[in-house]
Tab-separated table of C-alpha atoms in Angstrom:
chain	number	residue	atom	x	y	z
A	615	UNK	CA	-10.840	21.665	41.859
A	616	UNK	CA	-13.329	20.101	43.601
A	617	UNK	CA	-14.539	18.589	41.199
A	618	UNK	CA	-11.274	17.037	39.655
A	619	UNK	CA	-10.768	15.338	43.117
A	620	UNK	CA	-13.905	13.347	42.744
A	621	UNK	CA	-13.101	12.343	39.113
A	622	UNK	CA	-9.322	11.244	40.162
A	623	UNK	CA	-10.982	9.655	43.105
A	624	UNK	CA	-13.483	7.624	41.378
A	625	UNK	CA	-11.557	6.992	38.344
A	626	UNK	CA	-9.417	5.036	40.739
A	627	UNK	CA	-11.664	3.508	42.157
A	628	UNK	CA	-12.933	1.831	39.498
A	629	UNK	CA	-9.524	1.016	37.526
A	630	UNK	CA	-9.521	-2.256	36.413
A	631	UNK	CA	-5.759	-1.913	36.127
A	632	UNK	CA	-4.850	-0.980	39.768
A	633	UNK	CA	-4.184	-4.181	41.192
A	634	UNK	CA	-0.682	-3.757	39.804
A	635	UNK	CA	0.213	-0.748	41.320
A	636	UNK	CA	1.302	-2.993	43.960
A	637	UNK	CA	3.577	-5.005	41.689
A	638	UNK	CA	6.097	-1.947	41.771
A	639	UNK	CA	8.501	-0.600	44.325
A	640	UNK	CA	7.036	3.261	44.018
A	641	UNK	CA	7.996	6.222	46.494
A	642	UNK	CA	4.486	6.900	47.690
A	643	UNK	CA	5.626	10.658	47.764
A	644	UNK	CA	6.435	10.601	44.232
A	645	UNK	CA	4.733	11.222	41.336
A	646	UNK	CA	6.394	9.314	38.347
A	647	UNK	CA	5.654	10.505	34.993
A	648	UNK	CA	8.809	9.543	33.117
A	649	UNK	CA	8.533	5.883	32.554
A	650	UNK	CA	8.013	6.874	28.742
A	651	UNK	CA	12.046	7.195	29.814
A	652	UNK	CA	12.977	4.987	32.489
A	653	UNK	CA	10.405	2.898	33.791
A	654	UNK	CA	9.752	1.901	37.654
A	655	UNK	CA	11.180	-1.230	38.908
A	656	UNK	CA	8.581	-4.284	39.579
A	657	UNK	CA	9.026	-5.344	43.311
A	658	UNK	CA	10.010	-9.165	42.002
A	659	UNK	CA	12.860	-7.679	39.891
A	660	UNK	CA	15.777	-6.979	43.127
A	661	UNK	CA	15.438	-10.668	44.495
A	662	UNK	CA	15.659	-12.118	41.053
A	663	UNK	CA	18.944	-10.616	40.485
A	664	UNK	CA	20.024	-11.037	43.474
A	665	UNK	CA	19.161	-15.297	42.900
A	666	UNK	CA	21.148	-15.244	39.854
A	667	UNK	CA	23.999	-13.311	41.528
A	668	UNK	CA	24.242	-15.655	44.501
A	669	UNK	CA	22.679	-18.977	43.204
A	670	UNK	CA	23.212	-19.117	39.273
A	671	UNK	CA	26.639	-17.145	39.427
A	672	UNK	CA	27.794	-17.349	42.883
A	673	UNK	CA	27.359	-21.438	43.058
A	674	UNK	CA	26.904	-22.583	39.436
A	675	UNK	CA	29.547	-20.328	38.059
A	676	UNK	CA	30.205	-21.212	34.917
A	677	UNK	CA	27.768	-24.053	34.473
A	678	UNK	CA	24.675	-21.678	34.339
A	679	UNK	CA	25.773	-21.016	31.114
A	680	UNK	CA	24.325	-23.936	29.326
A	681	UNK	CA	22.281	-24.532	32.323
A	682	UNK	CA	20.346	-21.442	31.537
A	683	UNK	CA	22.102	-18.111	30.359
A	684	UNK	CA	22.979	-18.878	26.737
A	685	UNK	CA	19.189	-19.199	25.369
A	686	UNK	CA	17.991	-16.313	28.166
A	687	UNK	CA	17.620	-13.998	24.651
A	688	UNK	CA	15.156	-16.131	22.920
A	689	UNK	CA	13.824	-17.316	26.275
A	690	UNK	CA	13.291	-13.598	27.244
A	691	UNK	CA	11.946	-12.541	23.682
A	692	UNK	CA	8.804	-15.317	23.684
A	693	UNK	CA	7.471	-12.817	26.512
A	694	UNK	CA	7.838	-10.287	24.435
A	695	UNK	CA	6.464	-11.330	21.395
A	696	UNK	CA	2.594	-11.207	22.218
A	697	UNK	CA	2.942	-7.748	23.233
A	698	UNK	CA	3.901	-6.852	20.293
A	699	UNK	CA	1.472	-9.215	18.033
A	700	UNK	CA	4.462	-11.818	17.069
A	701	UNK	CA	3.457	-15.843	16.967
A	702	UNK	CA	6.645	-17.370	18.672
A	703	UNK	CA	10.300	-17.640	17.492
A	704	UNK	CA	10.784	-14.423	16.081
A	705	UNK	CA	11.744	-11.400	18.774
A	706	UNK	CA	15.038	-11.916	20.611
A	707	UNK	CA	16.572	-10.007	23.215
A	708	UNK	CA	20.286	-8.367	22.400
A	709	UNK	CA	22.144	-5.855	22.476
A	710	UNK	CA	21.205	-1.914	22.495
A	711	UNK	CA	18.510	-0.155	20.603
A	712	UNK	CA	21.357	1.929	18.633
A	713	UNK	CA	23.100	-2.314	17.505
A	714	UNK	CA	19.625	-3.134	16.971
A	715	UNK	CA	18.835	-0.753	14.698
A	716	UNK	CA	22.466	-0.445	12.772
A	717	UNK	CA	22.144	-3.954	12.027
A	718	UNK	CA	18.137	-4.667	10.857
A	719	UNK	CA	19.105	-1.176	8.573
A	720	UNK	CA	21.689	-2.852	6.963
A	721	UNK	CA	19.859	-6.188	6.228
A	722	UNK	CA	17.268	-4.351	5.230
A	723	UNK	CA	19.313	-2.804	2.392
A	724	UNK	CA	20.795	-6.181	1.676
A	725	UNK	CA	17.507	-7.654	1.519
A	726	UNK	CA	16.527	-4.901	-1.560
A	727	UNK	CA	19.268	-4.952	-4.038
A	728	UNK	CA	19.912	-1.789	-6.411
A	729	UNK	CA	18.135	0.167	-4.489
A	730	UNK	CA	20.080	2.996	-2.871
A	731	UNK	CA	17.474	5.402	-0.359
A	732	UNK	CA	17.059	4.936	3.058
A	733	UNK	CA	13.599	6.816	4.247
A	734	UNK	CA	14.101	8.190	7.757
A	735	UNK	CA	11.578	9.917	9.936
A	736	UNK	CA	12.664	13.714	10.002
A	737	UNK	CA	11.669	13.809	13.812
A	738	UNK	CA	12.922	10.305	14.797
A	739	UNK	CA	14.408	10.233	17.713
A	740	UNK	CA	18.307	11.096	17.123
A	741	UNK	CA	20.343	7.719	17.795
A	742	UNK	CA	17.935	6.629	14.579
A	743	UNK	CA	18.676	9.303	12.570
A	744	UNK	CA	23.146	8.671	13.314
A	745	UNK	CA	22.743	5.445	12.835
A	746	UNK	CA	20.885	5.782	9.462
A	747	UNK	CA	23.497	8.311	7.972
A	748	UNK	CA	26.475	5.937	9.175
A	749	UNK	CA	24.458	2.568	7.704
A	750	UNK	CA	24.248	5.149	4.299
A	751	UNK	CA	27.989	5.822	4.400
A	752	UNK	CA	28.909	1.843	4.500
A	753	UNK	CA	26.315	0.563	2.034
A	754	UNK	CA	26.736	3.415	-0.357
A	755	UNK	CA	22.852	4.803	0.012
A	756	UNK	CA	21.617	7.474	0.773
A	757	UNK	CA	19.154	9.044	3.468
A	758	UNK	CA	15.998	10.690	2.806
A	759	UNK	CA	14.350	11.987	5.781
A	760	UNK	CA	11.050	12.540	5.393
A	761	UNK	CA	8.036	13.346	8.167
A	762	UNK	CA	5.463	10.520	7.862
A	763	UNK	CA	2.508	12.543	6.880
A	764	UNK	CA	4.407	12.493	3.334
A	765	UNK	CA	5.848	9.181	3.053
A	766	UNK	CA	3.947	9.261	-0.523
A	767	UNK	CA	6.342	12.121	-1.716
A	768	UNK	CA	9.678	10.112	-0.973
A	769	UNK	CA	8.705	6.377	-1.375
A	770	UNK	CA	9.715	4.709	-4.676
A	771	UNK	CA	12.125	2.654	-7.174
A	772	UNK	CA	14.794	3.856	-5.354
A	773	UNK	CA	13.380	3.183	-1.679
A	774	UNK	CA	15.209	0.552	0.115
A	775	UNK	CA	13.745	0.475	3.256
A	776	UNK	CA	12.176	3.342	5.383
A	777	UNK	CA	12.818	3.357	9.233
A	778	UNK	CA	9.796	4.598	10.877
A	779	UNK	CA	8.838	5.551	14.562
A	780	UNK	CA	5.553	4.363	15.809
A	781	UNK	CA	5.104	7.283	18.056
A	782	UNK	CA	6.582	10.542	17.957
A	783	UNK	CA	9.261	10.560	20.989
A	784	UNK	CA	9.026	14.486	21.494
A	785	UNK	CA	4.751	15.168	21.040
A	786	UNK	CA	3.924	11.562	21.914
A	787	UNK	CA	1.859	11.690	18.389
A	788	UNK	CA	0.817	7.828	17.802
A	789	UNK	CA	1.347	6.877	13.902
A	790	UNK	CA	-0.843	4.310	11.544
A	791	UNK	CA	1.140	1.146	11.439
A	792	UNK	CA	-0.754	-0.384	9.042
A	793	UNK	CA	-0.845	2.517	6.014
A	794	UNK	CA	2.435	3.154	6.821
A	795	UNK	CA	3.348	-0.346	6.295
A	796	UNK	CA	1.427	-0.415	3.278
A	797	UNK	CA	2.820	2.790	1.420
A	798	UNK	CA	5.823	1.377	2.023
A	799	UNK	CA	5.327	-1.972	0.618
A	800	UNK	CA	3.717	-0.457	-1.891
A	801	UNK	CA	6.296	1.033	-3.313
A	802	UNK	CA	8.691	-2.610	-2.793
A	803	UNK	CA	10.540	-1.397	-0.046
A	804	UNK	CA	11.006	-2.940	3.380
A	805	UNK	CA	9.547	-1.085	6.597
A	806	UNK	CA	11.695	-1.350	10.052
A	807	UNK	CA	9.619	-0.206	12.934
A	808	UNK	CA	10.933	1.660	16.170
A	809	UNK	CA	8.950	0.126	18.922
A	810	UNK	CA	10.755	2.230	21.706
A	811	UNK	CA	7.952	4.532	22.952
A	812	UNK	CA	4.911	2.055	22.030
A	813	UNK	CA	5.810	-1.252	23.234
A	814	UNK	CA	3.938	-1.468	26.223
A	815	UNK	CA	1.541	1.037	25.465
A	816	UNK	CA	-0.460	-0.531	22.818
A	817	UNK	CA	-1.859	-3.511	21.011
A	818	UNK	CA	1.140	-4.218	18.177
A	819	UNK	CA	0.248	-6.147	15.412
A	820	UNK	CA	3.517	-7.177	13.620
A	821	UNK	CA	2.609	-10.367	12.145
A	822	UNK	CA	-1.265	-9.391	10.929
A	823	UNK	CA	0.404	-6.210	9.334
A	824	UNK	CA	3.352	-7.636	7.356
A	825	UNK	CA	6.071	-5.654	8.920
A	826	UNK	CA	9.569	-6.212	7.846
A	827	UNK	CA	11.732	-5.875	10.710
A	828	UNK	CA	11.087	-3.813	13.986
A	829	UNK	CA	12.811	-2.670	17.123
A	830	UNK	CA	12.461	-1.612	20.290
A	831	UNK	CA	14.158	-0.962	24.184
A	832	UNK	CA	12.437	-2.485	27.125
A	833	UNK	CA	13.526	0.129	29.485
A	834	UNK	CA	10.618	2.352	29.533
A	835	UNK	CA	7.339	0.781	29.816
A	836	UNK	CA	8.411	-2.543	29.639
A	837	UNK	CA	10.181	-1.879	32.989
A	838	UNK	CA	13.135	-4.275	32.114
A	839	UNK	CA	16.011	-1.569	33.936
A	840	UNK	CA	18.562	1.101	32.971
A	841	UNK	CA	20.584	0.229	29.893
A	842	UNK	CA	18.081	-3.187	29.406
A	843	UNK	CA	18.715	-4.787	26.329
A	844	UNK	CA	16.618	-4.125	23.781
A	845	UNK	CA	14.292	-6.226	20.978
A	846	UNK	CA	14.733	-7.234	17.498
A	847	UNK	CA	11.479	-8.578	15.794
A	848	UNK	CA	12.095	-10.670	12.283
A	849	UNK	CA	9.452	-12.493	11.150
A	850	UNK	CA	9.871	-16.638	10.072
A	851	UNK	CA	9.467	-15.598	6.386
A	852	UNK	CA	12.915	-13.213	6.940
A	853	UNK	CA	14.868	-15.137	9.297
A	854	UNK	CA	16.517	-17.123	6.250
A	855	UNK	CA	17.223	-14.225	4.162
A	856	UNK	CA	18.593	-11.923	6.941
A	857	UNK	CA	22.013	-10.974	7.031
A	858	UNK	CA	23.611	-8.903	9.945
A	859	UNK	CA	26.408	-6.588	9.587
A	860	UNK	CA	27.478	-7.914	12.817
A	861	UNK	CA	28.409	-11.499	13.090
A	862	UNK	CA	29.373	-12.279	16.015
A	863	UNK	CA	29.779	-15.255	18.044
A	864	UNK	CA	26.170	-14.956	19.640
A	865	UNK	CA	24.682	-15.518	16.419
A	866	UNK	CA	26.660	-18.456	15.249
A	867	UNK	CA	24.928	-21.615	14.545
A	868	UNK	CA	27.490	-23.238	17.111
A	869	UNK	CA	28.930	-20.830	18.959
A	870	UNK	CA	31.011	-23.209	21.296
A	871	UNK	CA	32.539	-24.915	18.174
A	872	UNK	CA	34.892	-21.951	17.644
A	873	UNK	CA	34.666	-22.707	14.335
A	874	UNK	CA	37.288	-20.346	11.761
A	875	UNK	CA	34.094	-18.884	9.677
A	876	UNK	CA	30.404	-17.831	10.714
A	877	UNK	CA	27.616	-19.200	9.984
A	878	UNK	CA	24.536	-18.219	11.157
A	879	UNK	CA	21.733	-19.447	13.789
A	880	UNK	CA	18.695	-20.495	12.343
A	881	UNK	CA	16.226	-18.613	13.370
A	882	UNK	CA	15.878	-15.429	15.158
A	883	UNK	CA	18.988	-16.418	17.354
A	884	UNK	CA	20.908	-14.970	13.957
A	885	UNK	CA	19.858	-11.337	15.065
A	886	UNK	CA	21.936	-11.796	17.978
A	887	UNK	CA	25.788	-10.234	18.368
A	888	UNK	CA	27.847	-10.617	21.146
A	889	UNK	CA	27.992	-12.556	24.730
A	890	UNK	CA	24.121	-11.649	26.315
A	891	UNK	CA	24.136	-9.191	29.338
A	892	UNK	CA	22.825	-11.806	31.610
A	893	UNK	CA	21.984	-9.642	35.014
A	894	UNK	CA	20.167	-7.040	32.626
A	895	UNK	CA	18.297	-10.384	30.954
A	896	UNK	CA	17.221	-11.236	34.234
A	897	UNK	CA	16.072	-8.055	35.448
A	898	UNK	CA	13.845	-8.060	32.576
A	899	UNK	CA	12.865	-11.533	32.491
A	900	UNK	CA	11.161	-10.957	36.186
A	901	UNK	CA	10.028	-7.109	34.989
A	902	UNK	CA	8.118	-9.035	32.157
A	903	UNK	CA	6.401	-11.827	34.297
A	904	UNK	CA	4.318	-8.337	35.427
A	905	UNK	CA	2.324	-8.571	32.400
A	906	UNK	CA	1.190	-12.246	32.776
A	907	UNK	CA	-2.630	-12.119	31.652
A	908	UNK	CA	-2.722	-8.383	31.166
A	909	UNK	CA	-4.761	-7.598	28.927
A	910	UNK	CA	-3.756	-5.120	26.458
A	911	UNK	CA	-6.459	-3.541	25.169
A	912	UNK	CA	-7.281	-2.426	28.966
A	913	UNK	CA	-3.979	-0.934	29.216
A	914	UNK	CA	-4.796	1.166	26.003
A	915	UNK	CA	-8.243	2.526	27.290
A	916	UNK	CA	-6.343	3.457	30.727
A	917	UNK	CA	-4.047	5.007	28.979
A	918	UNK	CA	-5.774	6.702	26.872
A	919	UNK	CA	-8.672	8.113	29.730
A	920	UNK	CA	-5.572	9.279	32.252
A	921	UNK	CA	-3.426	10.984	29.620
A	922	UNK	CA	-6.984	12.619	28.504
A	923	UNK	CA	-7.896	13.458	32.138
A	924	UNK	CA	-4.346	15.052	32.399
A	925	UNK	CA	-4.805	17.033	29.519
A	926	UNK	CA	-8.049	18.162	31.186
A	927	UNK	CA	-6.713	19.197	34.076
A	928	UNK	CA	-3.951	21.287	32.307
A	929	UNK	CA	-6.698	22.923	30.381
A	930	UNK	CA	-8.927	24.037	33.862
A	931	UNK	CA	-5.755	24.615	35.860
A	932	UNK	CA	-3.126	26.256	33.651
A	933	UNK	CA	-5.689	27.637	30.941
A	934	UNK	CA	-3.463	29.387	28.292
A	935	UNK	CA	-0.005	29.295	30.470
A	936	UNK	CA	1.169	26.104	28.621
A	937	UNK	CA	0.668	24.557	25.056
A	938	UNK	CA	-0.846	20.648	24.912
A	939	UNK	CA	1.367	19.599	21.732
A	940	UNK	CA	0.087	16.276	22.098
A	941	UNK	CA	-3.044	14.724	19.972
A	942	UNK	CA	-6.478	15.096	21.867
A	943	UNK	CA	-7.470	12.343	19.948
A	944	UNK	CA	-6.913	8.501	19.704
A	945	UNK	CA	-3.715	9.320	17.666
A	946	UNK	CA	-1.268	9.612	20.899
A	947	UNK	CA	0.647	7.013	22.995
A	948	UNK	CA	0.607	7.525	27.036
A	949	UNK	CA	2.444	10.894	26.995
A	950	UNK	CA	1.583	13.916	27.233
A	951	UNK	CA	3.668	17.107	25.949
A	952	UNK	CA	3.475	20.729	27.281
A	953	UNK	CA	5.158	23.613	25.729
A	954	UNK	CA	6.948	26.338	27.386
A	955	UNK	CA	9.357	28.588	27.059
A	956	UNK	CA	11.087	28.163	30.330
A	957	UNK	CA	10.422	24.425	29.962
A	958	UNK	CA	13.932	23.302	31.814
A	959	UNK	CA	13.582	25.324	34.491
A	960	UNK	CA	9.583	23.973	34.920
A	961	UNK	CA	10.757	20.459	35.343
A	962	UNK	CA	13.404	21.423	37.514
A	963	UNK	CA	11.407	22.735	39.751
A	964	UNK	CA	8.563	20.077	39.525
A	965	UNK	CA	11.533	17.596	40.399
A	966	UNK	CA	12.071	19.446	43.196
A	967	UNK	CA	8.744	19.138	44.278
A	968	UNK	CA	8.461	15.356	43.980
A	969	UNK	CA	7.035	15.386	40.618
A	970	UNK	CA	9.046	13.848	38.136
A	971	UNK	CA	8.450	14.320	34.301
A	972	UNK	CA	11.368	15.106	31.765
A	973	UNK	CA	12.428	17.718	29.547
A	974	UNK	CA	13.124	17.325	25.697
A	975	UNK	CA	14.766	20.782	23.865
A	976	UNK	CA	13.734	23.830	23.243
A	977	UNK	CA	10.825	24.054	24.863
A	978	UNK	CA	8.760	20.478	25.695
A	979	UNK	CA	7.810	19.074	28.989
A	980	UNK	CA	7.130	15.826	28.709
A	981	UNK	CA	4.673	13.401	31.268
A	982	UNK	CA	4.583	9.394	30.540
A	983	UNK	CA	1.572	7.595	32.109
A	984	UNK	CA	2.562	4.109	32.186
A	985	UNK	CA	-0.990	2.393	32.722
A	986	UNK	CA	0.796	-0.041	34.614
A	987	UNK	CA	1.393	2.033	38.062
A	988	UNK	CA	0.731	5.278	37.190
A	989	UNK	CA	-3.056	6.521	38.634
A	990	UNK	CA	-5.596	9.598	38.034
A	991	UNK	CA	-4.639	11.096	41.193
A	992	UNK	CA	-1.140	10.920	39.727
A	993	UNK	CA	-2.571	13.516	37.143
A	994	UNK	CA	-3.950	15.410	38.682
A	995	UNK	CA	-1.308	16.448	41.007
A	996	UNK	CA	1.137	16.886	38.155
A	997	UNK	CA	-1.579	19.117	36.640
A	998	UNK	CA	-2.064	21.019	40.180
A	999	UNK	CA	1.966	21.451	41.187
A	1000	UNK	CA	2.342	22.749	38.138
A	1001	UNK	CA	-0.082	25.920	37.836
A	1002	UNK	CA	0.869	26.511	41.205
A	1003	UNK	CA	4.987	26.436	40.270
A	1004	UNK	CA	3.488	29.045	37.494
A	1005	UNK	CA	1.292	31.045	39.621
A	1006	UNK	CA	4.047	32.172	41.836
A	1007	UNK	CA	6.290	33.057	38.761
């Protein structure tokens, strides 16, 4: 134990990311592991709301509409886009993951004619998976779910597009981007990425990879707030050629004309659906202004070293008592995943105890280091409440 003190202690110390601790309004009696869920909220994000609620609603009223609300989804995806590898002008902000991913599914099928599969992840997270079998039912294809180990099994003529998580929600398993992407194309089909558990994690690399069409929510480590909107990445060579099944007024090339028939933005802007959720948008604008001249790759090697250190500390403390289902290796995003067979009660009782992870069925506890905030010493205490929640039965 002693031991593990000194390595939290001076892995703190010399964290090149722990300046921004600071940035967040964080219990210091808590430790937060679940911002692979819900991330914590930046300090600057309550008086920003509260500006737009008294200044830009409470005085402007309605004028802050063209004053500054209507282009908050493009304005809010530019700070997006270089952390997730995208030049400018093609990630805007709208809508939920579940829209998001209903309607780049069905432009992606529009966008390959005569074919009629849909490739799905077998263990993508489940709003995916509902949304894929309902896009199948209105375009007349078909779903093919498929684990993406053996994307080379499934892919062909028939592929239309395959929707593909980046990392695994449940083991936190981190997935090649890049030979995914090119199996895929490979075999002429599109590729839509789900962003949700890597954006923020990671180096992306959208644009220098080719990728079709992504998505992702910017309520976990992006910080952006419960229910945030999330992201919808189409590239400039797309953006003509896309076609959503939802055309709503958001996305019209005028919408203030309230013209009889829709036409669409140009741009990105045409991803867009309904009126923005402007107090969510500016939540997340001010959650984003966090990352201002982070650097990426240092928030992958924190990462990385504290979700490794955890994993260490599980191993010394807890020995056999839990399973690490999570990759040792490079190939995991910044969570780690225990199995147990009394897993529900184990985070109950870690809850309890002012250590806060989350729970994913039948068996999976689940502990998101967001590289952000979250600190070795963090780790280690998980690690240490837990063996002792275990050692007393």
């Amino acid at each position: 134990m002693t031991d593990l003190n000194e390595r939290a202690a001076k892995a703190d110390a010399g964290d090149p990311l722990a300046y921004l601790r600071a940035e967040f309004d964080l219990d210091p009696r808590v430790v937060y592991l679940d911002g692979n869920s819900l991330g914590a909220p930046p300090r600057r994000v309550a008086g920003r709301v509260e500006e737009v609620v008294r200044e830009q609603w409470g005085r402007r009223l309605i004028r802050s509409w063209p004053e500054r609300w209507w282009e908050a989804p493009e304005r809010v995806g530019e700070r997006i886009a270089p952390l997730v590898g995208a030049a400018p002008g093609q990630v805007v902000v709208a809508d939920s993951t579940s829209v998001d991913i209903f309607k780049v599914l069905v432009a992606a099928v529009r966008l390959a004619p005569g074919r009629r599969e849909i490739v799905v992840d077998a263990a993508t997270f489940p709003t995916d998976g509902y949304i894929a079998e309902s896009v199948a039912e209105l375009t007349g294809t078909q779903v093919v779910p498929a684990a993406v180990d053996d994307l080379d099994e499934v892919l062909g003529e028939r592929t239309a597009v395959a929707l593909l998580n980046q990392v695994d929600y449940r083991t936190g398993r981190l997935y090649d981007m890049a030979a995914a992407t090119a199996k895929v194309h490979a075999a002429g089909a599109r590729v839509v990425w789900d962003l949700c558990h890597s954006a923020g994690v990671l180096p992306i690399e959208l644009d220098a990879l080719d990728v079709d069409l992504a998505v992702g929510c910017t309520y976990k480590f992006l910080n952006g707030g419960p229910g945030s909107p999330a992201f919808v990445y189409v590239p400039h060579r797309l953006q003509a050629s896309f076609r959503t099944p939802l055309p709503g007024w958001g996305g019209h090339r005028d919408p203030f004309a309230m013209a009889p028939s829709y036409e669409p933005a140009p741009g990105v802007a045409r991803a867009r659906a309904g009126t923005p959720d402007i107090l969510s948008l500016a939540a997340l604008e001010a959650a984003l202004e966090v990352w201002d001249g982070v650097d990426l790759a240092a928030v992958r090697a924190k990462g990385l070293a504290v979700t490794g250190f955890f994993m260490e500390c599980v191993d010394e403390l807890l020995g056999n008592a839990v399973e690490v289902v999570t990759p040792r290796d490079e190939w995991r995003g910044h969570q780690v995943s225990l199995r147990h067979h009394a897993a529900r009660e184990l985070i109950g009782e870690l809850t309890a105890r002012e250590v806060i992870g989350d729970f994913r069925p039948p068996d999976v506890l689940r502990f998101g280091f967001a590289a952000l905030y979250n600190t070795y010493g963090d780790a280690l205490r998980a690690a240490r409440t837990l063996a002792e929640i275990l050692s007393v039965g």
